[in-house]
PDB file of N, CA and C in Angstrom:
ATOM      1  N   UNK A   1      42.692 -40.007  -2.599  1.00  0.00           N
ATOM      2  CA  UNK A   1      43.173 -39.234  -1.472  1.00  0.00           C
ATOM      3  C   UNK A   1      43.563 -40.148  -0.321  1.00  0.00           C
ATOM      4  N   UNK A   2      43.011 -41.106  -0.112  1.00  0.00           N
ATOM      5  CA  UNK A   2      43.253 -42.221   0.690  1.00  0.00           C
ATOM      6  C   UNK A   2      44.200 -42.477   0.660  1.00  0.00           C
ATOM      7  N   UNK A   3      44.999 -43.260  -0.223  1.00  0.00           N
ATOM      8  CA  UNK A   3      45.635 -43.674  -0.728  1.00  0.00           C
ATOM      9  C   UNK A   3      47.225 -42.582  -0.254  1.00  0.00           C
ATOM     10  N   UNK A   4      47.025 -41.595  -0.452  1.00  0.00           N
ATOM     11  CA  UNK A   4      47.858 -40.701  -0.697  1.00  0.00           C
ATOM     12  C   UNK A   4      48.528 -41.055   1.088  1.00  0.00           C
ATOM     13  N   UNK A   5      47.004 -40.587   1.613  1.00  0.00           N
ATOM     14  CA  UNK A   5      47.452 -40.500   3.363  1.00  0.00           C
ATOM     15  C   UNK A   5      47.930 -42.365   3.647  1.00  0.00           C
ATOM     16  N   UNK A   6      47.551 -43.008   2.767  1.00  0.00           N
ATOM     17  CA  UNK A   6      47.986 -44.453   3.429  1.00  0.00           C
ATOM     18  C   UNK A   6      49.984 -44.654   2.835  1.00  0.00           C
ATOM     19  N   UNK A   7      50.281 -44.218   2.068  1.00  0.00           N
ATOM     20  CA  UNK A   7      51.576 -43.973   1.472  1.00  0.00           C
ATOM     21  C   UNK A   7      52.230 -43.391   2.516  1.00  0.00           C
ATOM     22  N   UNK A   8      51.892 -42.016   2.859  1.00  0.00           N
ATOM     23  CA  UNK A   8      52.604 -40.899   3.703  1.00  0.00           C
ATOM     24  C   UNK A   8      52.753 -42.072   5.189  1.00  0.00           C
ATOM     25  N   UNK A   9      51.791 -42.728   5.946  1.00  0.00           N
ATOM     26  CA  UNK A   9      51.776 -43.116   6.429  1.00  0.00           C
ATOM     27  C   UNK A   9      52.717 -44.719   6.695  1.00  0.00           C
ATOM     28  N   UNK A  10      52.584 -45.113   5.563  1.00  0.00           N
ATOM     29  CA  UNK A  10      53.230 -46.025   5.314  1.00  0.00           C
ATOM     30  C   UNK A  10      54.722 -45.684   5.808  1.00  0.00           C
ATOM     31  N   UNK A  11      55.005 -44.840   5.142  1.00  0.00           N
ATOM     32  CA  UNK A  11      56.382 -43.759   4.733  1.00  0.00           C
ATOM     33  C   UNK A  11      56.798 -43.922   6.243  1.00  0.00           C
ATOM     34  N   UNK A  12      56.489 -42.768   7.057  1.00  0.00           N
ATOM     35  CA  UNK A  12      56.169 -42.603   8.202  1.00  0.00           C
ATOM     36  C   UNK A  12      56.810 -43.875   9.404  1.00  0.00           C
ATOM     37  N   UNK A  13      56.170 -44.595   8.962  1.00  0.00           N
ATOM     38  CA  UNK A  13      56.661 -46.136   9.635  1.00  0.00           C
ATOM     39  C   UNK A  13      57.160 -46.998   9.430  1.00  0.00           C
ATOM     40  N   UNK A  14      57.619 -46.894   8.376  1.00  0.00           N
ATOM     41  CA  UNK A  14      59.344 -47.626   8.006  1.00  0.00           C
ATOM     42  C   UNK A  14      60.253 -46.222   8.314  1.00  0.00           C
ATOM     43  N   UNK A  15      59.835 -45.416   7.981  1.00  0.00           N
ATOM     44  CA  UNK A  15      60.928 -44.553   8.538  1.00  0.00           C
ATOM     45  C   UNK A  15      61.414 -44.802  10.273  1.00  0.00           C
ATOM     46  N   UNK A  16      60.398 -44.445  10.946  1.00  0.00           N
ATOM     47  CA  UNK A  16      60.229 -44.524  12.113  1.00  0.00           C
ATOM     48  C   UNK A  16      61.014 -45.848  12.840  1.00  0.00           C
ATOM     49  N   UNK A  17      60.445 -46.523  12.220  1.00  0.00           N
ATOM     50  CA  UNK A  17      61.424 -48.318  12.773  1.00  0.00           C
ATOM     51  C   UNK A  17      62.270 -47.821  12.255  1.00  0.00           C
ATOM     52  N   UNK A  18      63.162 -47.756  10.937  1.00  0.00           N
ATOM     53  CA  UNK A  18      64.582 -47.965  10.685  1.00  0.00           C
ATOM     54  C   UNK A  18      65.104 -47.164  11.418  1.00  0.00           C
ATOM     55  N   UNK A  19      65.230 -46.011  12.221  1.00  0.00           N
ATOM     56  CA  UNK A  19      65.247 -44.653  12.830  1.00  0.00           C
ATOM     57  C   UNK A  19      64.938 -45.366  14.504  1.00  0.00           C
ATOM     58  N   UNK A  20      64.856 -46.266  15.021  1.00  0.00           N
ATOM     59  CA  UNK A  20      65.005 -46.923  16.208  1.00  0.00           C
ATOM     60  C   UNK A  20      66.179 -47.984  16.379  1.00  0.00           C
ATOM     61  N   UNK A  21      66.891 -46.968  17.922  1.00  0.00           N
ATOM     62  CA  UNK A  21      67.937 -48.250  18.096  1.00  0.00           C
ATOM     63  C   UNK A  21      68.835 -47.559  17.221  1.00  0.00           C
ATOM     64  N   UNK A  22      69.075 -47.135  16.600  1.00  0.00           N
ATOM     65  CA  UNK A  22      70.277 -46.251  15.225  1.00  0.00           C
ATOM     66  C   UNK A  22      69.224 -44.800  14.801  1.00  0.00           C
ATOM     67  N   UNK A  23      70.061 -43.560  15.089  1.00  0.00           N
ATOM     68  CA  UNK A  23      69.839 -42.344  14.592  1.00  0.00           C
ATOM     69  C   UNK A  23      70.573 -42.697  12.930  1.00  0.00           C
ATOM     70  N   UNK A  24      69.659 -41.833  12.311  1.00  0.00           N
ATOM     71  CA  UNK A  24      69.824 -41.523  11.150  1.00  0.00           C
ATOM     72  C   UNK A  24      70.941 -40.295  11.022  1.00  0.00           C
ATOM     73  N   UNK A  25      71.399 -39.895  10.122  1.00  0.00           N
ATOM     74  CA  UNK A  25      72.290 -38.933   9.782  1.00  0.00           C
ATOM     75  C   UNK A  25      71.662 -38.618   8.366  1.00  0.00           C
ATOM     76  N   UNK A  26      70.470 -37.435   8.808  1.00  0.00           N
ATOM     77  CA  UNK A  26      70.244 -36.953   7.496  1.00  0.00           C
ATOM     78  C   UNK A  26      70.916 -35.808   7.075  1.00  0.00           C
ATOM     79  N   UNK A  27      71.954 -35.132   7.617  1.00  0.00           N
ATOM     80  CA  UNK A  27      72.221 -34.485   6.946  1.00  0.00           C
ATOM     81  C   UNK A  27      73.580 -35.090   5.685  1.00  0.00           C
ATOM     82  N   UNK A  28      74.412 -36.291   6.639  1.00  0.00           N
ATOM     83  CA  UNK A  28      75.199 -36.739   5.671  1.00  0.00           C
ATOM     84  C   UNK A  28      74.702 -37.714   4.433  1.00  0.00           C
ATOM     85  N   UNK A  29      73.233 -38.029   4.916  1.00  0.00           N
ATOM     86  CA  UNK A  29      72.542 -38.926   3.895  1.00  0.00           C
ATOM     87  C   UNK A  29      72.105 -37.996   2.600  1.00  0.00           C
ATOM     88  N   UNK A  30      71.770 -36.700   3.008  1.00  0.00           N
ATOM     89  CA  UNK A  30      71.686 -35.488   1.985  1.00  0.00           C
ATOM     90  C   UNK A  30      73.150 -35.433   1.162  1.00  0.00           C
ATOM     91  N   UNK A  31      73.696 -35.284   1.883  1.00  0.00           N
ATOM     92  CA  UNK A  31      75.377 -35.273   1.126  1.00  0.00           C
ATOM     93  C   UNK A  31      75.545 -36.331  -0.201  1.00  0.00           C
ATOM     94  N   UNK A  32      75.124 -37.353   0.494  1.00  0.00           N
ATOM     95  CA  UNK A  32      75.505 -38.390  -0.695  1.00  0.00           C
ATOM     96  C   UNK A  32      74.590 -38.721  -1.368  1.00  0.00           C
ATOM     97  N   UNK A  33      73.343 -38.077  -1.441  1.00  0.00           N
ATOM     98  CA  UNK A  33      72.199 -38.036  -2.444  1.00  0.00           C
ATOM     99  C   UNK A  33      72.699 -36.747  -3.254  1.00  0.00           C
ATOM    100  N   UNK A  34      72.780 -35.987  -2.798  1.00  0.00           N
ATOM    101  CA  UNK A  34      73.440 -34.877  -4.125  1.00  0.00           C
ATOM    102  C   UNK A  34      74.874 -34.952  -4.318  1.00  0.00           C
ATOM    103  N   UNK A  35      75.376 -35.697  -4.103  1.00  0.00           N
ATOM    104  CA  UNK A  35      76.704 -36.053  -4.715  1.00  0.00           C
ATOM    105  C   UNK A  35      76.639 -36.922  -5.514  1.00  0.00           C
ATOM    106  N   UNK A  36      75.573 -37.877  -5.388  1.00  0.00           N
ATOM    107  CA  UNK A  36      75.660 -39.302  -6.766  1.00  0.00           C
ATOM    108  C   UNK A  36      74.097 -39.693  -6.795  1.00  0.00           C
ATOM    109  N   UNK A  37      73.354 -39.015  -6.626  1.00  0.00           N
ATOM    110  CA  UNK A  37      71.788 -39.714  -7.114  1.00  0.00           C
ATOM    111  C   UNK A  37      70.922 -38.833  -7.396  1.00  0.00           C
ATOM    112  N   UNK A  38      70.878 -37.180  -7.365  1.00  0.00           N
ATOM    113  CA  UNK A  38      70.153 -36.011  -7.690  1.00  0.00           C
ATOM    114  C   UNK A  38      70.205 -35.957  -9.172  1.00  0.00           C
ATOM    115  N   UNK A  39      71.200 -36.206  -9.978  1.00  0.00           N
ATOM    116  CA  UNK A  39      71.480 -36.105 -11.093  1.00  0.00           C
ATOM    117  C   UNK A  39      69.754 -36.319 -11.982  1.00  0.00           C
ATOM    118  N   UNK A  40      70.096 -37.834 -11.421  1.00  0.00           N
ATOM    119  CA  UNK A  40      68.637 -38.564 -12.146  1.00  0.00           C
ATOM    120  C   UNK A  40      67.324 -38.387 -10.988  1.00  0.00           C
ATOM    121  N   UNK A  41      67.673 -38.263  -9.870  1.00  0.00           N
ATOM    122  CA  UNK A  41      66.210 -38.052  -9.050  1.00  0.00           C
ATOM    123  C   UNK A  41      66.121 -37.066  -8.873  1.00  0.00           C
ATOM    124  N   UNK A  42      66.242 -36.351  -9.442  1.00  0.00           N
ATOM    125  CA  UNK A  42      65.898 -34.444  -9.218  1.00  0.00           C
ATOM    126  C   UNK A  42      64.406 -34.014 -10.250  1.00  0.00           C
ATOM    127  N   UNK A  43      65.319 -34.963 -11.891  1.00  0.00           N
ATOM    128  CA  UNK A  43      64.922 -34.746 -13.000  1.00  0.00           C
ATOM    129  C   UNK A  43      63.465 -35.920 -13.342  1.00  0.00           C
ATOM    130  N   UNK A  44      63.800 -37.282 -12.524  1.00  0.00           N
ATOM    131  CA  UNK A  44      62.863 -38.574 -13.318  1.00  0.00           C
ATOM    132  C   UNK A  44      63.592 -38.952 -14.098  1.00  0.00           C
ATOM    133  N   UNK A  45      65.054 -38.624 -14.661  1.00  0.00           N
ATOM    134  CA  UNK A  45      65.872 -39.231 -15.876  1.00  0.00           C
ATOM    135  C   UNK A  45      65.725 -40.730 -15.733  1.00  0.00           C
ATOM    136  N   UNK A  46      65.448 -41.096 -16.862  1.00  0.00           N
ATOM    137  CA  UNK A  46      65.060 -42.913 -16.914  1.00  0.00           C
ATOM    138  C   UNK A  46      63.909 -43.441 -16.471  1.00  0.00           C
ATOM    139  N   UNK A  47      63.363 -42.210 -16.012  1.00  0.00           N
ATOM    140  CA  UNK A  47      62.310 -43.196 -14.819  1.00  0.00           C
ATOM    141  C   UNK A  47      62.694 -43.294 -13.195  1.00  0.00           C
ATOM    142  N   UNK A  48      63.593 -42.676 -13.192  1.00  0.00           N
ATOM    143  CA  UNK A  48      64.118 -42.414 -11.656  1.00  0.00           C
ATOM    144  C   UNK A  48      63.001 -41.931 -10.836  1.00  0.00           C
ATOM    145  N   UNK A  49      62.571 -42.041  -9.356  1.00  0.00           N
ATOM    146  CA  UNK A  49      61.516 -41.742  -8.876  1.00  0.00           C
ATOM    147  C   UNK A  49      62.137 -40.372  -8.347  1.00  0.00           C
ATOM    148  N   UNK A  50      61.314 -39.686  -8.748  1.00  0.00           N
ATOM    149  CA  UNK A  50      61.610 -38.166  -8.068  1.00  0.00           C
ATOM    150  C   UNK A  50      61.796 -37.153  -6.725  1.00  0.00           C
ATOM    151  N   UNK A  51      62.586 -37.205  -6.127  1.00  0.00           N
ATOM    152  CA  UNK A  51      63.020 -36.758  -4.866  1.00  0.00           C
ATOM    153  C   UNK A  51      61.373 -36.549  -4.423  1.00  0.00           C
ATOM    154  N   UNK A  52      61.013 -36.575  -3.082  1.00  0.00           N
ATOM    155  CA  UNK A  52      59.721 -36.143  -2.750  1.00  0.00           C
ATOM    156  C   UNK A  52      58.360 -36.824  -3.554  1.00  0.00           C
ATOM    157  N   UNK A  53      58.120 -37.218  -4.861  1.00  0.00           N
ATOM    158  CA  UNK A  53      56.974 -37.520  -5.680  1.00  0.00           C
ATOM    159  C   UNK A  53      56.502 -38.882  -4.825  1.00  0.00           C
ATOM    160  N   UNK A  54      55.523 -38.748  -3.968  1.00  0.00           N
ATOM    161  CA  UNK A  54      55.036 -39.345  -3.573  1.00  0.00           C
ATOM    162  C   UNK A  54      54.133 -40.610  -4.532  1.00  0.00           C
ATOM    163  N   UNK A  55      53.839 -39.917  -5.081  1.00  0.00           N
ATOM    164  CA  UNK A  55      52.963 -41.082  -6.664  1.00  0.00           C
ATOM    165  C   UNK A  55      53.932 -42.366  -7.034  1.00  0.00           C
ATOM    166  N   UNK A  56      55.137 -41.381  -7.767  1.00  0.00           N
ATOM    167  CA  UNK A  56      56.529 -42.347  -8.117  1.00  0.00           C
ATOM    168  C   UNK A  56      57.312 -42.955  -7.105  1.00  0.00           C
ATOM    169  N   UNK A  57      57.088 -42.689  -6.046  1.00  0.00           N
ATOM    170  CA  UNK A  57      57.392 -43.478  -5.047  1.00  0.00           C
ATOM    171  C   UNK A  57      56.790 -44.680  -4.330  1.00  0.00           C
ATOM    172  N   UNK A  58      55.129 -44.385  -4.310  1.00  0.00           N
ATOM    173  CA  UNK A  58      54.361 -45.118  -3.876  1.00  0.00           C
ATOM    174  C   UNK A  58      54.440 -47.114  -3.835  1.00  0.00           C
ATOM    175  N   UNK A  59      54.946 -47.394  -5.180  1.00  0.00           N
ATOM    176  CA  UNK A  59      54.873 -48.798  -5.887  1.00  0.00           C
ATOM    177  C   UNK A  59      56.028 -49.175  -5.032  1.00  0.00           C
ATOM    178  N   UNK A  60      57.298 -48.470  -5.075  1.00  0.00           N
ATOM    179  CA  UNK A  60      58.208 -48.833  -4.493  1.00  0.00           C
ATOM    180  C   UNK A  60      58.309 -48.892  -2.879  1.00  0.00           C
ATOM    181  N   UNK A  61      58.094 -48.149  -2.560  1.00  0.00           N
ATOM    182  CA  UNK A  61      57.645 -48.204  -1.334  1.00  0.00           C
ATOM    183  C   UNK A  61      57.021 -49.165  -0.213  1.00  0.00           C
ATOM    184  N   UNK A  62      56.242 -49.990  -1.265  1.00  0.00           N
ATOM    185  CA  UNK A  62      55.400 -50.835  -0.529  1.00  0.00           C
ATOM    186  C   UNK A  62      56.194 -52.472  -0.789  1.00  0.00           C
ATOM    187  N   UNK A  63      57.193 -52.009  -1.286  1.00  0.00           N
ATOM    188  CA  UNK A  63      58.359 -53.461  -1.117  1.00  0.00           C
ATOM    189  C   UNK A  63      59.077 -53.557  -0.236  1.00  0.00           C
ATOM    190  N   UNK A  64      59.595 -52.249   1.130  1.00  0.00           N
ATOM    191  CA  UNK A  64      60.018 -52.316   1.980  1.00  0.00           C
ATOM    192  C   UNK A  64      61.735 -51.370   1.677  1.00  0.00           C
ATOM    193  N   UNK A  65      62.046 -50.903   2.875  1.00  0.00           N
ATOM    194  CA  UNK A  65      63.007 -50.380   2.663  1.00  0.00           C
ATOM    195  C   UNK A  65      64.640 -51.168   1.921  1.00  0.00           C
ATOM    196  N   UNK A  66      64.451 -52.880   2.740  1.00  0.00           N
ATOM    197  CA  UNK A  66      65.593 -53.450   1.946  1.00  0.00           C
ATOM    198  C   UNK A  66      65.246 -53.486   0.678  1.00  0.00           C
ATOM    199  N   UNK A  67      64.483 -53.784   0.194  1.00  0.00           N
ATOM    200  CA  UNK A  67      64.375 -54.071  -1.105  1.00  0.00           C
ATOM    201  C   UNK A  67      64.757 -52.883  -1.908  1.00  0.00           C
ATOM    202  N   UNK A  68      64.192 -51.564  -1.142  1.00  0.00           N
ATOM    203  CA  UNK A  68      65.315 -50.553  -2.133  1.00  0.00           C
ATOM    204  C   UNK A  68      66.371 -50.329  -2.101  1.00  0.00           C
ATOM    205  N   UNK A  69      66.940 -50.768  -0.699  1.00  0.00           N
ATOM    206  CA  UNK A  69      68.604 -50.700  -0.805  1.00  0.00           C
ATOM    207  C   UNK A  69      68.899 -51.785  -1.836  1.00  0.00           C
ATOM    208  N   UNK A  70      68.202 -52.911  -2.182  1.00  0.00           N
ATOM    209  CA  UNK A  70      69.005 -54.468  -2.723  1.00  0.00           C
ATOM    210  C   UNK A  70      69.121 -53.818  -4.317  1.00  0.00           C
ATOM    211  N   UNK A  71      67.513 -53.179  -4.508  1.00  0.00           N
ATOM    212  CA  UNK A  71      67.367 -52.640  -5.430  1.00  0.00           C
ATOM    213  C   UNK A  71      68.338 -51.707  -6.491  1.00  0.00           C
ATOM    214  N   UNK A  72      68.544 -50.332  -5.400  1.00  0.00           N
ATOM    215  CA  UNK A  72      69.855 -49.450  -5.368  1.00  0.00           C
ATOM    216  C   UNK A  72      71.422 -49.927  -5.741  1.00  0.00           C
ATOM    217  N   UNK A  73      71.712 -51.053  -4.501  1.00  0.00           N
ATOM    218  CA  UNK A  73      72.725 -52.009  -5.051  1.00  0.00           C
ATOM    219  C   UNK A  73      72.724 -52.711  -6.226  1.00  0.00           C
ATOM    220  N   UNK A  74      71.863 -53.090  -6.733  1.00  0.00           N
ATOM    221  CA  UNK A  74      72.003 -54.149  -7.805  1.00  0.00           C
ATOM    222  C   UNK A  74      71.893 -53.600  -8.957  1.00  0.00           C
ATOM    223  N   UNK A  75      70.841 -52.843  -8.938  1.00  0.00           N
ATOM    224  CA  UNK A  75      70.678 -51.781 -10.376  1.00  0.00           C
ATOM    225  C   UNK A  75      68.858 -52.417 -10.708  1.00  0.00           C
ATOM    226  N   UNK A  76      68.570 -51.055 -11.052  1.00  0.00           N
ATOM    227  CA  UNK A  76      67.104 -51.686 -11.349  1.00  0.00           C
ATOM    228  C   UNK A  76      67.082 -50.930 -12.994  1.00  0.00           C
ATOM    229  N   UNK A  77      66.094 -51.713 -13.224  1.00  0.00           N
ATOM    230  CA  UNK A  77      65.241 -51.132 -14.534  1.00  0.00           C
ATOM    231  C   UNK A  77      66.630 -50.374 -15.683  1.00  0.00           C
ATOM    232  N   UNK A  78      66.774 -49.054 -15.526  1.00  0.00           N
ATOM    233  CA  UNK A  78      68.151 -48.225 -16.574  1.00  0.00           C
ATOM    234  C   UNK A  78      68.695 -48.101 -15.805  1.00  0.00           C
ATOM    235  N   UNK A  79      68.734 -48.149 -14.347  1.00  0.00           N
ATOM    236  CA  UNK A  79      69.761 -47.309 -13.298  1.00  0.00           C
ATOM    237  C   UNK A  79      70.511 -48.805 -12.890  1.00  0.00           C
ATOM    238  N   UNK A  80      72.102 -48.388 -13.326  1.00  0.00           N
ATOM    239  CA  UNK A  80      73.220 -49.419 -13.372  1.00  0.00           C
ATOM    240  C   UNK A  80      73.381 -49.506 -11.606  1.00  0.00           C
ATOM    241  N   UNK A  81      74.126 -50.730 -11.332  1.00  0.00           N
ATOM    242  CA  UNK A  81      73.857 -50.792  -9.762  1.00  0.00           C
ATOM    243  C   UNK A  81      74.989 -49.653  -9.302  1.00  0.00           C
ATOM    244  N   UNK A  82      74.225 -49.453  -8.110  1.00  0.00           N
ATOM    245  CA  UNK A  82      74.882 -48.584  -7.096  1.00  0.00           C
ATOM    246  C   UNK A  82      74.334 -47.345  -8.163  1.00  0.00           C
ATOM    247  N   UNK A  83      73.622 -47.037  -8.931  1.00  0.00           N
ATOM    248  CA  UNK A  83      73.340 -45.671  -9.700  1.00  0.00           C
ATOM    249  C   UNK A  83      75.014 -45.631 -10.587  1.00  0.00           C
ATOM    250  N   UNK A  84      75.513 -46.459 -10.585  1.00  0.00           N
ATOM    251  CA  UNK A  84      77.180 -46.200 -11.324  1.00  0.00           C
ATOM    252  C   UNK A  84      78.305 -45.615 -10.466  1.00  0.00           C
ATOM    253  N   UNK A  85      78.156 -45.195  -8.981  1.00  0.00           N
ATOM    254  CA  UNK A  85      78.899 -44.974  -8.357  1.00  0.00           C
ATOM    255  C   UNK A  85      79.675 -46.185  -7.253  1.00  0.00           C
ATOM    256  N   UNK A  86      80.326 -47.125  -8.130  1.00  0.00           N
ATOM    257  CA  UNK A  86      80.848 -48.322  -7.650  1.00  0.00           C
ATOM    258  C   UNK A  86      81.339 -48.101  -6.186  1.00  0.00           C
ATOM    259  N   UNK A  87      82.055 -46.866  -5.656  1.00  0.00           N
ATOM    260  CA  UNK A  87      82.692 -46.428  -4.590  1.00  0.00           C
ATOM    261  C   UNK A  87      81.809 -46.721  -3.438  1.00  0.00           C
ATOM    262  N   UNK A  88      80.250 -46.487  -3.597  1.00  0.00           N
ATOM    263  CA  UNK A  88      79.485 -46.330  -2.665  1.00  0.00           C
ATOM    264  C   UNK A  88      79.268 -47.681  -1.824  1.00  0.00           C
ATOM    265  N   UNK A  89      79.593 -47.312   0.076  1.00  0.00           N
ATOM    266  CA  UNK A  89      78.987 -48.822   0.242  1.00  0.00           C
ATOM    267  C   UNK A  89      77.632 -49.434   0.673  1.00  0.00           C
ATOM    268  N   UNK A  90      77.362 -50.310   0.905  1.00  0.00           N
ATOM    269  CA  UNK A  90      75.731 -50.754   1.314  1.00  0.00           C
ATOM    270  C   UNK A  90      75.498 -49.398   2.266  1.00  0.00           C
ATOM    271  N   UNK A  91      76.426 -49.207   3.267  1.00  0.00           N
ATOM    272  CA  UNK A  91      75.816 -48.288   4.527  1.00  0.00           C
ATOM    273  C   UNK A  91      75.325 -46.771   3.911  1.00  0.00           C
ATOM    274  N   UNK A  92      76.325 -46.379   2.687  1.00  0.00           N
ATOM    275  CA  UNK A  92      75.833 -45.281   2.136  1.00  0.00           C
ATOM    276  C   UNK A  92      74.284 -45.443   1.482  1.00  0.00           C
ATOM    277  N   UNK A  93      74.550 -46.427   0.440  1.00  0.00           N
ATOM    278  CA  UNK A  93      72.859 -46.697  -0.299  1.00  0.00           C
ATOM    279  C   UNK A  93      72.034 -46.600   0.721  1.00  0.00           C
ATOM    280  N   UNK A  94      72.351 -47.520   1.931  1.00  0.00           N
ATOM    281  CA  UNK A  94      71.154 -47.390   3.456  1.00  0.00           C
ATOM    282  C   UNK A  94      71.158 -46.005   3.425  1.00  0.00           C
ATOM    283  N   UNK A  95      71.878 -44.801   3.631  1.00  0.00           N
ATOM    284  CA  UNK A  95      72.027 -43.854   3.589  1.00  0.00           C
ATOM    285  C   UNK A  95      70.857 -42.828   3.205  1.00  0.00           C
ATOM    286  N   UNK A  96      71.324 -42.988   1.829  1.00  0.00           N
ATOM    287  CA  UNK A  96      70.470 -42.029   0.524  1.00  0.00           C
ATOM    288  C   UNK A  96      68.584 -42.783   0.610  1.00  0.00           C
ATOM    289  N   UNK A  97      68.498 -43.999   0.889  1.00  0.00           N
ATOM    290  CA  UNK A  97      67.344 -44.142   0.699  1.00  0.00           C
ATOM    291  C   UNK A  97      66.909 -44.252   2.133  1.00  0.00           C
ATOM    292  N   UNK A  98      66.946 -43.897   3.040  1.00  0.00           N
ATOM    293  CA  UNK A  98      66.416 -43.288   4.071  1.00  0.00           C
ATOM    294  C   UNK A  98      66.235 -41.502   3.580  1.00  0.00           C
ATOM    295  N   UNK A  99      67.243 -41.325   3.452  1.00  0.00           N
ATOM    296  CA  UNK A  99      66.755 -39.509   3.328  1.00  0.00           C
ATOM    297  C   UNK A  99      65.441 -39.587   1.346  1.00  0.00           C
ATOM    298  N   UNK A 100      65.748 -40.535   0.704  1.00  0.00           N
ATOM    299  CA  UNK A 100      64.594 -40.415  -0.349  1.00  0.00           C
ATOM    300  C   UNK A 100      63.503 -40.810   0.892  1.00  0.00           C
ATOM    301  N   UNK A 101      63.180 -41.522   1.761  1.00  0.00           N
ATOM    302  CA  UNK A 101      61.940 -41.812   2.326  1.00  0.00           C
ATOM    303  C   UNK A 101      61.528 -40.745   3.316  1.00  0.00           C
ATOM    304  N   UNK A 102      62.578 -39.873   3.839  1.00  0.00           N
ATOM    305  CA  UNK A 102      62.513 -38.697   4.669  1.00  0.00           C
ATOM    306  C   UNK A 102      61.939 -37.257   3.885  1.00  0.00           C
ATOM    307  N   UNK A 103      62.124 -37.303   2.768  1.00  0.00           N
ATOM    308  CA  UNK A 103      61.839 -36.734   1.675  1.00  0.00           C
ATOM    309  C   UNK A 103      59.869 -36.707   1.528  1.00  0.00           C
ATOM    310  N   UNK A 104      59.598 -37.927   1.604  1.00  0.00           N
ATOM    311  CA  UNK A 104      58.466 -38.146   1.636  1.00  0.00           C
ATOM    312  C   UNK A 104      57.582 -37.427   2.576  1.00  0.00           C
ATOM    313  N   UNK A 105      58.165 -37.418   3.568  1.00  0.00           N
ATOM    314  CA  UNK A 105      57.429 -37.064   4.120  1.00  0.00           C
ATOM    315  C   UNK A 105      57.391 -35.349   5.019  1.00  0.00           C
ATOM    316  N   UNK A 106      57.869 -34.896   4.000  1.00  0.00           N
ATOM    317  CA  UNK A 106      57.782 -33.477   4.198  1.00  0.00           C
ATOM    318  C   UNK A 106      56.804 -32.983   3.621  1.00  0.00           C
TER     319      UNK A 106
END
């Protein structure tokens, strides 16, 4: 249970810093998560971490927000970089994985 509240928290404060000095745009960051990354994070397809699943999120999480954009960009594990949507640019990936970390913490 600890654990759980030290995640949320975690969450919380990388959100919070990246979200200083620059507003977020979650609603257009929603846009381009269900336009090219719900497919597989809705479902877990591959191992995708699941919109909201705090558990499947947790590991990742604690590498820092660039590292999931570098991550996102480059391609991790089955998910080809950029998730296969070559079009997308760094500012979008910044995008979508701010609203997956906003996600969290609902």
């Amino acid at each position: 249970m600890a654990r759980k509240y030290s995640i949320v928290l975690l969450v919380g404060l990388q959100f919070g810093l990246s979200a200083c000095g620059e507003k977020v745009d979650l609603v257009q960051a929603e846009a381009i998560v269900k336009a090219n990354c719900k497919v597989c994070h809705a479902q877990g397809i591959n191992g995708a971490p699941i919109i909201g699943n705090q558990k499947m999120w947790g590991p990742r999480i604690e590498k820092g927000k660039e590292a999931l954009v570098q991550n996102a960009i480059q391609g991790v594990g089955l998910m080809p970089p950029k998730g296969g949507k070559t079009q997308l640019s760094k500012e979008e990936i910044s995008l979508a994985i701010e609203y997956f970390l906003a996600e969290l913490n609902q």
